[in-house]
Coordinates of C-alpha atoms in Angstrom, one line a residue:
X1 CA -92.5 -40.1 129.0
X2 CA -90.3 -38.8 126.6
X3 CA -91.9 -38.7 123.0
X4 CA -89.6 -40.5 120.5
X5 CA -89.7 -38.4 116.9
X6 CA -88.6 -42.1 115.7
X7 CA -85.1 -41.4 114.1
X8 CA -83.5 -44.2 113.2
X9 CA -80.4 -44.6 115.0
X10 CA -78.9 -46.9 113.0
X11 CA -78.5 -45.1 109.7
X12 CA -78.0 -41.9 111.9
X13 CA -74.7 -43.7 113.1
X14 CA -73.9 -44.5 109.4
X15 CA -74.4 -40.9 108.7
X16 CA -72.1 -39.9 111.5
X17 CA -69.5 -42.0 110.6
X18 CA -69.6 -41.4 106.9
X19 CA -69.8 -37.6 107.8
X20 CA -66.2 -36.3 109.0
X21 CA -64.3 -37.5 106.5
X22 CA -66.6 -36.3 104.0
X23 CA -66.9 -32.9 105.5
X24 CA -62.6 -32.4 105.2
X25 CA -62.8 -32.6 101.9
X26 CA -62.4 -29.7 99.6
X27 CA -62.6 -32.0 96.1
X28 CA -62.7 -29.9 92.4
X29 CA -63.8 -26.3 92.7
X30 CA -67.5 -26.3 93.4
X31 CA -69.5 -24.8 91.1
X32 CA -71.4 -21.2 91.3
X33 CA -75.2 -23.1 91.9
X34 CA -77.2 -23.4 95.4
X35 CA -75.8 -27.0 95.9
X36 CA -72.4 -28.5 95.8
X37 CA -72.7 -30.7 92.6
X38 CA -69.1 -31.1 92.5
X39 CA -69.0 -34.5 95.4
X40 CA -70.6 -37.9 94.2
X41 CA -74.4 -37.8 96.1
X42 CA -74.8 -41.1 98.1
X43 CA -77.5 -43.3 96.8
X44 CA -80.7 -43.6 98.6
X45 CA -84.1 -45.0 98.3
X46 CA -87.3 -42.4 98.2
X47 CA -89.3 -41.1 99.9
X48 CA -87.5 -40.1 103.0
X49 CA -90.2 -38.6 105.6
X50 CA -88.1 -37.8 108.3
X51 CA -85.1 -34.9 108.4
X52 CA -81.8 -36.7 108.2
X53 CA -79.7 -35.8 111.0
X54 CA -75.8 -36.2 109.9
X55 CA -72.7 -35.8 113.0
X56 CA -70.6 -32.9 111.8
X57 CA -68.7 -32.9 115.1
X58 CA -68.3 -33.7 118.7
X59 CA -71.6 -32.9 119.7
X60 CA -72.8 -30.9 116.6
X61 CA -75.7 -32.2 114.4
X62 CA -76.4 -30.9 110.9
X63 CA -80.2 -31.7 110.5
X64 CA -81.3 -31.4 106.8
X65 CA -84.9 -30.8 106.8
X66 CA -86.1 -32.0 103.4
X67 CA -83.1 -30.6 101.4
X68 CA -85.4 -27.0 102.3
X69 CA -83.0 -25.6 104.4
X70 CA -80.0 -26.3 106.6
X71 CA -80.3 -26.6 110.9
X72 CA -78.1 -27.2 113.3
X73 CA -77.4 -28.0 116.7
X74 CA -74.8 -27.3 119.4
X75 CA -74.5 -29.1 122.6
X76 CA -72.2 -28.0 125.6
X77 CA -71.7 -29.5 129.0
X78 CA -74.7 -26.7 130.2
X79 CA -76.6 -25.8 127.7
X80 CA -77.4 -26.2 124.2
X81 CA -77.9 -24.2 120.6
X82 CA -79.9 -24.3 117.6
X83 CA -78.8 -22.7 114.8
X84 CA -82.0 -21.6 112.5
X85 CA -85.1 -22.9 113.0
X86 CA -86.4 -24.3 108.9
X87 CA -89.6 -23.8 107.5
X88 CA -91.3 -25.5 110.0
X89 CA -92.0 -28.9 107.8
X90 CA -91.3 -31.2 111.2
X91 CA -91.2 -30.8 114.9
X92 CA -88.1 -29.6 115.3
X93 CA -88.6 -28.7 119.0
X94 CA -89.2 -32.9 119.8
X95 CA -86.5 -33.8 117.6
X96 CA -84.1 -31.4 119.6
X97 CA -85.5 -32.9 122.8
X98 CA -84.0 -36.1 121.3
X99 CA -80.8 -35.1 120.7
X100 CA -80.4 -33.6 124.3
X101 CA -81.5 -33.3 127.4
X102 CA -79.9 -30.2 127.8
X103 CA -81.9 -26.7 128.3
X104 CA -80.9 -24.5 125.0
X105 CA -81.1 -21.7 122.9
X106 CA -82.3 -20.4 120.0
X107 CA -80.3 -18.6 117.2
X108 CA -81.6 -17.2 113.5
X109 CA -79.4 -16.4 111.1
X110 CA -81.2 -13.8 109.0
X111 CA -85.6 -13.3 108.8
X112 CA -86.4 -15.4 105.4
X113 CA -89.1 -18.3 105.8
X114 CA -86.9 -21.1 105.6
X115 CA -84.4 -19.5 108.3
X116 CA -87.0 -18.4 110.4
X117 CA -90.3 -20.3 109.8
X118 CA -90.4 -22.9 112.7
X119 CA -89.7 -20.0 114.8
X120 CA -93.4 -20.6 116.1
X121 CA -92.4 -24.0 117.8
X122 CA -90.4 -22.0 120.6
X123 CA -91.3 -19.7 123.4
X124 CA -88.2 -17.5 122.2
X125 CA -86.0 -16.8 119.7
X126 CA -82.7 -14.5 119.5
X127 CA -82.9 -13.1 115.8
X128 CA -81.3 -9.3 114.7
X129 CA -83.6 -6.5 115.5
X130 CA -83.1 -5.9 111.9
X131 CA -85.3 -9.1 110.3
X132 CA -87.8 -9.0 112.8
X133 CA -90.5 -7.7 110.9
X134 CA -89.6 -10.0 108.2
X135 CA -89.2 -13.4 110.5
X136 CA -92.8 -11.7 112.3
X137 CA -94.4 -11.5 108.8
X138 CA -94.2 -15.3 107.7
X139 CA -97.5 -17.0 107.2
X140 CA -98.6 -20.5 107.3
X141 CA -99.4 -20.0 103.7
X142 CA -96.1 -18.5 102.7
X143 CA -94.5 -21.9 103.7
X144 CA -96.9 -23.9 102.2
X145 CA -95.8 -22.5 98.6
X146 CA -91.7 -22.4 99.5
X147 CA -92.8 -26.4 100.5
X148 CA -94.4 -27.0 97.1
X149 CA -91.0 -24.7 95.1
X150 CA -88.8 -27.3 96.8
X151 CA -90.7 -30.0 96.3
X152 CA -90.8 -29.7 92.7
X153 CA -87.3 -28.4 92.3
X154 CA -85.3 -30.4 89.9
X155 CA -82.3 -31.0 89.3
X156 CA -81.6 -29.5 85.7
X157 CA -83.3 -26.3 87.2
X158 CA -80.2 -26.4 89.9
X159 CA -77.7 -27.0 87.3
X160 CA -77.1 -30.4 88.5
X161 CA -75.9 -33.4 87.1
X162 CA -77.7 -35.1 89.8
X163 CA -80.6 -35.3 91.9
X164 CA -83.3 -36.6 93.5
X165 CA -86.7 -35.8 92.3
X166 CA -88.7 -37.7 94.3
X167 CA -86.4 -37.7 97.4
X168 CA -88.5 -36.2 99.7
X169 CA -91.4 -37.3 100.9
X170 CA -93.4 -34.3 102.9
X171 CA -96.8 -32.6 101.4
X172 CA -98.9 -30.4 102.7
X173 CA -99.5 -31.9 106.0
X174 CA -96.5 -31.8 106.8
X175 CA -96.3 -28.1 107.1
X176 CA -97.2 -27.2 110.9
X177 CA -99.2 -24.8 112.5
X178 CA -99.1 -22.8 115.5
X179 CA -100.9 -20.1 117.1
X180 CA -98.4 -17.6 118.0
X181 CA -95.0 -16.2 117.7
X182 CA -92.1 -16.3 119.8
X183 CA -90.8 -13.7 121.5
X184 CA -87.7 -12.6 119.2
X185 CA -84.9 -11.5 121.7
X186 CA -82.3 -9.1 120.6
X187 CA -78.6 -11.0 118.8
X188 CA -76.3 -8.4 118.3
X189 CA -72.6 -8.6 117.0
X190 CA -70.0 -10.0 119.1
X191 CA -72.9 -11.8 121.2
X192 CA -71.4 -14.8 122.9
X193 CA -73.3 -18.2 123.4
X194 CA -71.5 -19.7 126.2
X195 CA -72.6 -23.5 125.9
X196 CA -70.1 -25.0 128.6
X197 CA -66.8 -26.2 127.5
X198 CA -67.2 -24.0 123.7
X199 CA -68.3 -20.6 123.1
X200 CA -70.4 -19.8 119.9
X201 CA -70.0 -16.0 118.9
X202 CA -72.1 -13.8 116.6
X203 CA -71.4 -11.9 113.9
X204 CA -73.3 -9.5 111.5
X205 CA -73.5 -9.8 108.3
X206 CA -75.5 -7.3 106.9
X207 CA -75.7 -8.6 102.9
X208 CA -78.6 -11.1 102.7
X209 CA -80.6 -9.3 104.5
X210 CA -80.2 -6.3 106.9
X211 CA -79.5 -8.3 109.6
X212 CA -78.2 -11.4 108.4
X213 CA -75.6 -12.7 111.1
X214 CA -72.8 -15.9 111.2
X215 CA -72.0 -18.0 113.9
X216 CA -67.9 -19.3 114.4
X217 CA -68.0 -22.2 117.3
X218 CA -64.8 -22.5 119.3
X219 CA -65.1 -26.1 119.5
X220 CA -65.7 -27.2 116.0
X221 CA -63.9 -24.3 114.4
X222 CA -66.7 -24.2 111.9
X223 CA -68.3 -21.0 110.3
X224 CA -71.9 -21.3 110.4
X225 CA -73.0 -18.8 107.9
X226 CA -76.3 -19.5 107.0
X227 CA -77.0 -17.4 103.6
X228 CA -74.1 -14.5 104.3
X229 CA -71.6 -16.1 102.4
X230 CA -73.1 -18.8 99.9
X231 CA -71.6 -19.0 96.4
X232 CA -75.0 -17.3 95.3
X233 CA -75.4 -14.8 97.9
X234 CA -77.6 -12.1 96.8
X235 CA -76.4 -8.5 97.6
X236 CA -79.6 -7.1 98.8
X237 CA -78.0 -4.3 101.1
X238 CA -75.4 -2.0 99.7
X239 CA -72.1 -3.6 98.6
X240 CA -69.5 -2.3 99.4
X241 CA -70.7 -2.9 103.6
X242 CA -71.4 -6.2 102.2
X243 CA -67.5 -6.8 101.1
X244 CA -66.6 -5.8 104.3
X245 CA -68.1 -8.2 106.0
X246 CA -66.6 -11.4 103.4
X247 CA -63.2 -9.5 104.5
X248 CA -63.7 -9.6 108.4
X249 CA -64.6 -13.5 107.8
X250 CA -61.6 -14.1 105.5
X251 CA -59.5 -12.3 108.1
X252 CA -60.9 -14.8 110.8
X253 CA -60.0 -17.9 108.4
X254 CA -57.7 -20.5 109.7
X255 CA -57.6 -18.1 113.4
X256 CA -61.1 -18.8 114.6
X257 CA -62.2 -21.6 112.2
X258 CA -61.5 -24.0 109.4
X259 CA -65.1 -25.2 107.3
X260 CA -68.2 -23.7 106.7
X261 CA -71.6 -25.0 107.0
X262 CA -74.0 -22.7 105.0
X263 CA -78.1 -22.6 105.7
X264 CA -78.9 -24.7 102.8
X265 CA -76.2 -27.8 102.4
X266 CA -77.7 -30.6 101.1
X267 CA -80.1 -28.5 99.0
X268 CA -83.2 -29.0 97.4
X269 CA -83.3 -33.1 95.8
X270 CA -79.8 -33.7 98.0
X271 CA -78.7 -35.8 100.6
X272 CA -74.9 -34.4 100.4
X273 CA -73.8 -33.5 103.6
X274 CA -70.7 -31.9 102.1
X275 CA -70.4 -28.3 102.9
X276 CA -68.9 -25.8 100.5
X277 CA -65.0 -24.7 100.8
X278 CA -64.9 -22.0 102.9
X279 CA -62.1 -20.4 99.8
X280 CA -65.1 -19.7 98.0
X281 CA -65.0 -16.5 100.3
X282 CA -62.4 -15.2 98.0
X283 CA -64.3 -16.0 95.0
X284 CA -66.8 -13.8 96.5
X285 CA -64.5 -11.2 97.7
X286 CA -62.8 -10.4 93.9
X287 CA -66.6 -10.8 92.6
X288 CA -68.3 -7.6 95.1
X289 CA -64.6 -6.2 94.0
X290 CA -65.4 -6.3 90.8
X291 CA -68.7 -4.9 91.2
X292 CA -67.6 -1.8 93.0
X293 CA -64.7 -1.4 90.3
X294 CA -67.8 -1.2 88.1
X295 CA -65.8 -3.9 85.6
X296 CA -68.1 -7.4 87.2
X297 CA -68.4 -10.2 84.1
X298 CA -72.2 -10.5 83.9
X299 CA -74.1 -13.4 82.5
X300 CA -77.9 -14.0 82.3
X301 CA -78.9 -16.9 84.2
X302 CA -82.4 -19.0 85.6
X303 CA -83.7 -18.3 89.0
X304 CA -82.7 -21.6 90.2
X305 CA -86.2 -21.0 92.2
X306 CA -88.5 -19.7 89.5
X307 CA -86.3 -20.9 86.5
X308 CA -89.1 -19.6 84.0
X309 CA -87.5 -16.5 85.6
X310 CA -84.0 -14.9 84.2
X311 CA -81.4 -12.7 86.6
X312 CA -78.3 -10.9 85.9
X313 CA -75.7 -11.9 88.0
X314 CA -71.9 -11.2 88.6
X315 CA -69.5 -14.1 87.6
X316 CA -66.1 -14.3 89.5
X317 CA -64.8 -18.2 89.2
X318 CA -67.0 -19.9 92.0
X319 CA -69.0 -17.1 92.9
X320 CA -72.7 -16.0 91.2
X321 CA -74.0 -13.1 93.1
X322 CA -76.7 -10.5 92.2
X323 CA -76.6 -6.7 94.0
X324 CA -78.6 -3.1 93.1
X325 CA -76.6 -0.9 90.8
X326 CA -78.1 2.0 93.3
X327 CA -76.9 0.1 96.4
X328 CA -73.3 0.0 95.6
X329 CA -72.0 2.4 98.4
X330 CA -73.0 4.1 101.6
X331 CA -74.3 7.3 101.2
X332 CA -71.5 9.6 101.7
X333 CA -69.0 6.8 101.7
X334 CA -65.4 7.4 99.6
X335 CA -65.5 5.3 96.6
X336 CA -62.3 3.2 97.6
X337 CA -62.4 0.0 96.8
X338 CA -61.4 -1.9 99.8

């Protein structure tokens, strides 16, 4: 017998339905902070203990896993995709198993803990070479702390005018345990998911991490991004590769897809399903401009995680990014600003 995970269906549907409509719109310009703060947040009554799993699509679930971190899933007529795998808070692998009966994949955007810390769940993962020893290095520990972070993230440290605070009800327990890793299989650029009836394709994104990679799904025309092209991406590799890559996923705007659904909407104390406007690339695109020009408009902010913590970060209107004045080009690379 089939084990239920015990979602209930009746508010899913209300999620569904309040979902596309929702998701279309692009409303004022969202503001440079890990959540959209910009859309009115539905009202709700705490503590929820379950993910909430909102309809984004035909046959494409956004599953918000305790405002921690953003996964989805993509069904097919054959098979099936998950996009990111959380922090390993729930049982993602029963809750998929809900959602279809369909055999599936599974896809990692980029080797941080709440990307990449349920990996453990599955026999097999496809992740970039690249952020395998990161993905390989998370500990049960580690997620125990990022659980506690979000937990007691509030919303003045977000910049919010809203929140939550007591949204989420997960603790310690909650955080799961397993006795091995999967086997991380190799996702490479241009890779090609074919689901049946929609094709997901790969793309790297070396910014976030080194390899940090994007999803565009044929069917939903939707840009899964995970943390490549957030509003607050930080420029850990070298920037100029990183501006790039925000130019190859302008240049694919409007041909190959039409919204974006980054790895952490409906962040911390959120239930927003609203995903960021995917224009915000061009905020980010003038912004790592800017940086190259060596001209950026910097401002001292809080580390929205740590906000005892300050950071520098580049200002260009939407976008907040931080980068490494000695990673700003290739090593033998022409200082042309692209």
């Amino acid at each position: 017998m089939k084990r239920s995970y015990g979602i209930d269906w009746k508010a899913f549907a209300l999620l569904a339905c309040a979902a596309a409509p929702l998701s279309a719109q692009t409303g004022p310009a969202i503001p440079a902070s890990p959540a959209q703060a910009s859309a009115p947040e539905p009202d709700t009554t705490g503590p929820i203990t379950k993910p909430i799993v909102t309809l984004i699509a035909k046959d494409t679930y956004f599953i918000n896993e305790f405002g921690a971190d953003s996964i989805y899933l993509l069904v097919g007529t054959k098979r099936a995709l998950v996009i990111d795998t959380g922090s390993g808070f729930f049982d993602l692998k029963a809750l998929v198993a809900e959602l279809t009966s369909l055999p599936y994949d599974v896809a990692i955007t980029h080797g941080h803990p709440d990307h990449a810390g349920g990996a453990g769940q599955f026999d097999a993962v496809y992740i970039d070479p690249a952020d395998v020893p990161m993905a390989s290095g998370i500990t049960y520990e580690g997620r125990k702390q990022y659980g506690h972070i979000m937990r007691n993230m509030t919303a003045a440290a977000l910049g919010r005018p809203t929140g939550f605070p007591n949204v989420w009800g997960y603790d310690d327990s909650s955080v799961r345990r397993w006795d091995k890793l999967p086997a991380f299989k190799p996702l490479h650029d241009g890779m090609v998911f074919d689901l049946g009836s929609r094709k997901v394709t790969a793309y790297h994104m070396p910014n976030h991490t080194p390899g940090s990679t994007v999803f565009i799904d044929d069917r939903s025309r939707i840009l899964f991004s995970g943390d490549a092209a957030n509003g607050n991406v930080g420029a850990n590799g070298v920037v100029s590769t990183a501006l790039r890559g925000f130019l190859r996923l302008r240049a694919m705007r409007g041909k190959y897809y039409d919204r974006q659904y980054t790895g952490h909407v409906a962040y911390a104390n959120s239930v927003n399903p609203i995903p960021p406007d995917p224009t915000i690339l061009d905020d980010l695109i003038e912004d790592y401009r800017s940086i190259l020009r060596g001209n950026p408009t910097l401002t001292t902010i809080p580390n929205h995680l740590f906000p005892e913590r300050s950071q520098t970060v580049a200002v260009y209107g939407r976008a907040r990014v931080t980068f490494h004045a000695d990673k700003l080009w290739e090593p033998g690379e022409a200082h042309v600003v692209p």
